[in-house]
Short mmCIF file of C-alpha atoms and ligand atoms in Angstrom, two decimals:
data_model
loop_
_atom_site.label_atom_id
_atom_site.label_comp_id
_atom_site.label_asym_id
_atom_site.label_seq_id
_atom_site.Cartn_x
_atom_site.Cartn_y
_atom_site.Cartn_z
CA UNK A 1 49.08 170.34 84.66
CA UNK A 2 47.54 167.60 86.36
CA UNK A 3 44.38 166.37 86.69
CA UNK A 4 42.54 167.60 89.93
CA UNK A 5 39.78 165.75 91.60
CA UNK A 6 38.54 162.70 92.57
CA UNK A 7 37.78 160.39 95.24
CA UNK A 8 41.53 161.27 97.41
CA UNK A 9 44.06 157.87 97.67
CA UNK A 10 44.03 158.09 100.87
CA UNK A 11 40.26 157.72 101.82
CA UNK A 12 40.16 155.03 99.41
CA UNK A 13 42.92 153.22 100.82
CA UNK A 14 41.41 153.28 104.35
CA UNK A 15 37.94 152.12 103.11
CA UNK A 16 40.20 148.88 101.43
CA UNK A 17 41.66 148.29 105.21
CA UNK A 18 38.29 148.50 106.67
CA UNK A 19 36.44 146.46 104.56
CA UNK A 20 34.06 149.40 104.12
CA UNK A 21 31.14 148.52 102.45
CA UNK A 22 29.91 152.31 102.05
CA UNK A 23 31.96 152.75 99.34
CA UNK A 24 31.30 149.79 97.40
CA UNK A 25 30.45 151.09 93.77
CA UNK A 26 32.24 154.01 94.43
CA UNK A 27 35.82 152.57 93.13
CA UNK A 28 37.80 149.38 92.81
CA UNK A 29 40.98 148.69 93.30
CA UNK A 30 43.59 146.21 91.59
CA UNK A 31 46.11 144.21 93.17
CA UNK A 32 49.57 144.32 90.89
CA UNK A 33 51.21 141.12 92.20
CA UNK A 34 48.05 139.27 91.88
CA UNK A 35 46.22 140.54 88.84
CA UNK A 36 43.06 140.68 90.64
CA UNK A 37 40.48 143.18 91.35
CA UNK A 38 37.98 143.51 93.96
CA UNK A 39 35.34 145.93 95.78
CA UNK A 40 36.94 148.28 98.81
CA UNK A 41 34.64 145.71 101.10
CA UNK A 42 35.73 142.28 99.95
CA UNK A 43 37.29 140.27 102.80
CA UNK A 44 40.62 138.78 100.72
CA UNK A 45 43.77 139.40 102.57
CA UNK A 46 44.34 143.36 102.90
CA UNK A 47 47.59 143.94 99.77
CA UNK A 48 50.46 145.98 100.43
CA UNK A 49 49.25 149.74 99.75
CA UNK A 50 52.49 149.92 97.13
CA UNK A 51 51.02 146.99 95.28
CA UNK A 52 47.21 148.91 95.13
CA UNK A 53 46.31 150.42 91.96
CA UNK A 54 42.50 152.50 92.28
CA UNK A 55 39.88 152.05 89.41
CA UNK A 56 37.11 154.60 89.09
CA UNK A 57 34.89 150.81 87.51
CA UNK A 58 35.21 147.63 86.88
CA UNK A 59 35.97 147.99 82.93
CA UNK A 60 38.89 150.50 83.62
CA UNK A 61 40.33 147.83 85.52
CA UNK A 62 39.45 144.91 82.62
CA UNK A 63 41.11 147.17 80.21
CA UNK A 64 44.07 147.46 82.09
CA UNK A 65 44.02 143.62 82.33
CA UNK A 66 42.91 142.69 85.82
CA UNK A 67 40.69 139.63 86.59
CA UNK A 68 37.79 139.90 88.72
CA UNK A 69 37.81 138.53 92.46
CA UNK A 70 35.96 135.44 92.63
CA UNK A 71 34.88 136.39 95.81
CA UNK A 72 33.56 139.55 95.62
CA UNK A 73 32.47 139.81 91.97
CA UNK A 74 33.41 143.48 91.17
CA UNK A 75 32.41 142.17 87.25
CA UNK A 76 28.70 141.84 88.45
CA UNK A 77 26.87 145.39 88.31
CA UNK A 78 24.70 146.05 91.44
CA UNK A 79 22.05 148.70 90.71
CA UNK A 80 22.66 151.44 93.77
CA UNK A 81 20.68 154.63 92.98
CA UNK A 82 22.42 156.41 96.19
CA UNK A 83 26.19 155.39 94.89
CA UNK A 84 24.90 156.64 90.65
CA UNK A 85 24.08 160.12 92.43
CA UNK A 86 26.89 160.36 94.25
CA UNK A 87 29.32 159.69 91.35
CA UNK A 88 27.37 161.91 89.47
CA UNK A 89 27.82 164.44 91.62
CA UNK A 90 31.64 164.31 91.94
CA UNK A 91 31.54 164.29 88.01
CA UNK A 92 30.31 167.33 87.59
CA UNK A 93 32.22 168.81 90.92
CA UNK A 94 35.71 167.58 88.96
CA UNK A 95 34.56 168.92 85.69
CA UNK A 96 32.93 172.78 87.30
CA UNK A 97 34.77 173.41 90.27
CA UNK A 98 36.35 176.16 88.73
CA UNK A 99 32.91 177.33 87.43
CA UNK A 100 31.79 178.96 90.98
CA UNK A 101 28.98 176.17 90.92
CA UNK A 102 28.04 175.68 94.15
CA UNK A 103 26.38 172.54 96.25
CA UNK A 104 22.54 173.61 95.94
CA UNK A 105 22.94 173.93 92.34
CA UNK A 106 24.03 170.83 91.25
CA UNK A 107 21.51 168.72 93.86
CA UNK A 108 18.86 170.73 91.84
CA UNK A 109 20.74 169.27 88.51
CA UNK A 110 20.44 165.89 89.93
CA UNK A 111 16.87 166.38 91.22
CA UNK A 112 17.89 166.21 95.11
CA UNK A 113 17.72 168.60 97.64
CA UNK A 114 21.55 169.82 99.06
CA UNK A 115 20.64 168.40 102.55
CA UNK A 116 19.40 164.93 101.08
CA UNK A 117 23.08 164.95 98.71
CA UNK A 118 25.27 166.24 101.36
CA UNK A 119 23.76 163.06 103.70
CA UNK A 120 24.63 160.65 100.41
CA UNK A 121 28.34 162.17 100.92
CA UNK A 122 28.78 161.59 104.50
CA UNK A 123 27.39 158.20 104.25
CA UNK A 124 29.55 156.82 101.56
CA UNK A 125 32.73 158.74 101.29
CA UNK A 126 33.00 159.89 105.25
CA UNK A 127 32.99 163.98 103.89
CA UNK A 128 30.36 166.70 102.42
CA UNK A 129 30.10 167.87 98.80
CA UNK A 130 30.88 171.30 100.12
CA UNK A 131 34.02 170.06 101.72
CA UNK A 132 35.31 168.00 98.54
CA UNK A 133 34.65 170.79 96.56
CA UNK A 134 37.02 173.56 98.67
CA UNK A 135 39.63 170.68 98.57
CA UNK A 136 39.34 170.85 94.61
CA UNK A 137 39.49 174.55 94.51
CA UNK A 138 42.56 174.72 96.94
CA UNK A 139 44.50 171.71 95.21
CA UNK A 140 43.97 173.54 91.99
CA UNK A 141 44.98 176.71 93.45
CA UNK A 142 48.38 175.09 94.83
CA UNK A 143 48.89 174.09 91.49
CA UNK A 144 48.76 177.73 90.10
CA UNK A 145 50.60 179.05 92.49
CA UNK A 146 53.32 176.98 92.36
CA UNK A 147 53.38 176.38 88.27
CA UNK A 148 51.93 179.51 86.82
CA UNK A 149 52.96 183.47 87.91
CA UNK A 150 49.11 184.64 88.16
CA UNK A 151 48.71 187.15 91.08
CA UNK A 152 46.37 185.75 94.10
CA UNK A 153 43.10 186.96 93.02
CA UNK A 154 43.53 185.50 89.43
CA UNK A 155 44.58 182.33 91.23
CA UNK A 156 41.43 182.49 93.72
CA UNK A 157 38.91 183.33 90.92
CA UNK A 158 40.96 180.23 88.86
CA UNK A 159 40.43 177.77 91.31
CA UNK A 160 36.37 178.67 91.53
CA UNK A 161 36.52 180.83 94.45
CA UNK A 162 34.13 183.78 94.86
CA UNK A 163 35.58 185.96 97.29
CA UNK A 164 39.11 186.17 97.98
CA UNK A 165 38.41 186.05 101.66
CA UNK A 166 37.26 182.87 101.47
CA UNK A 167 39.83 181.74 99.57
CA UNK A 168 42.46 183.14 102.20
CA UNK A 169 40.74 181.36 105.13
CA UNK A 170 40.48 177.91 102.90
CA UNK A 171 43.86 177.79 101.88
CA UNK A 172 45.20 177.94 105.21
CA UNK A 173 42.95 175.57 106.44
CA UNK A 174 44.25 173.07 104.39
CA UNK A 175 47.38 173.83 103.47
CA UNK A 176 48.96 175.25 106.64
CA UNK A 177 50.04 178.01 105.17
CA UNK A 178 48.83 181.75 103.66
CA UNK A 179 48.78 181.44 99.76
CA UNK A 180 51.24 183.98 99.70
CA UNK A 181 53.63 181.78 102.27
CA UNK A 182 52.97 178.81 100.34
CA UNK A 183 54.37 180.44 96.99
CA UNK A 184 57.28 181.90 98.81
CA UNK A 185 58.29 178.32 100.03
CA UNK A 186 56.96 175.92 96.88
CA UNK A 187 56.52 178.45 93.72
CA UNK A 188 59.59 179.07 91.71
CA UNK A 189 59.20 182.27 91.30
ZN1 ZN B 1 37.62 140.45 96.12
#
């Protein structure tokens, strides 16, 4: 199975078209038909979105052989206390969705209050831990339902979700679609 989590493409993309400087730190991303890799804000000439490759730092995309922008210097490490909690926290939300954790206890792991985090999140990433995390849990629970034959409350408590309710009223939020629909259509069961 696939790796869930992470920053989605698609937010990063639209931070690389809008020169968004909220999410510098955050990622980098690598141009293939150049070689080159810059910060979401740098001002070069917006790339094709085929040619875009995303790096989670700047020695990811060194090991896989890009050169740093000259004019954004995604090489030179800027010391942003706000960005290092916020990638801390999506960490351990990738690692523990499935865990139950929940927002409160993981701004008490990094020594923040949830208000003070969930602020961090809106600010640089445009969405709330609490959000991110439901769109881990119901990614992951797509997954199962399409790729394993678990029944839906082995697939809820799977995914990290406490009550099944919640679960229900997540899934179809995102995905359109009652998790028992979405099997019937996608699952190959
Ligand atoms: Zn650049």
């Amino acid at each position: 199975m696939e790796k869930t989590g992470g920053i989605p493409d698609s937010i990063k993309w639209q931070a690389v078209i809008e020169c968004d400087k909220s999410c510098d730190g955050l990622f980098f991303y690598g141009v293939k038909t150049t070689g080159i890799f810059c910060r979401p804000a740098c001002r070069a000439k917006n790339p094709r979105r085929e040619n875009v490759v995303f790096f989670s730092n700047s020695d990811q995309a060194i090991a896989a052989g890009y050169r740093p922008c000259k004019k954004c210097r995604p090489d030179i490490l800027v010391f942003e206390p706000d960005v290092e909690l916020v990638q801390k926290a999506l960490a351990i939300f990738d690692q523990q969705y499935n865990l139950s954790i929940e927002v409160g206890e993981v701004s008490k792991l990094l020594g923040v209050s949830a208000p003070h985090l969930t602020r961090l999140f809106k600010q640089h990433l445009g969405f709330t831990p609490a959000q991110y995390l439901t769109k881990l849990r119901v990614d992951s629970a797509a997954k199962l339902l399409e790729q394993t034959d678990l029944n839906i409350l082995e697939v809820s408590y799977t995914a990290g979700f406490i009550s099944l309710s919640n679960f229900y009223k997540c899934f179809k939020a995102q995905m359109g679609d009652t998790p028992n629909k979405f099997r019937e259509k996608r699952g190959n069961l």
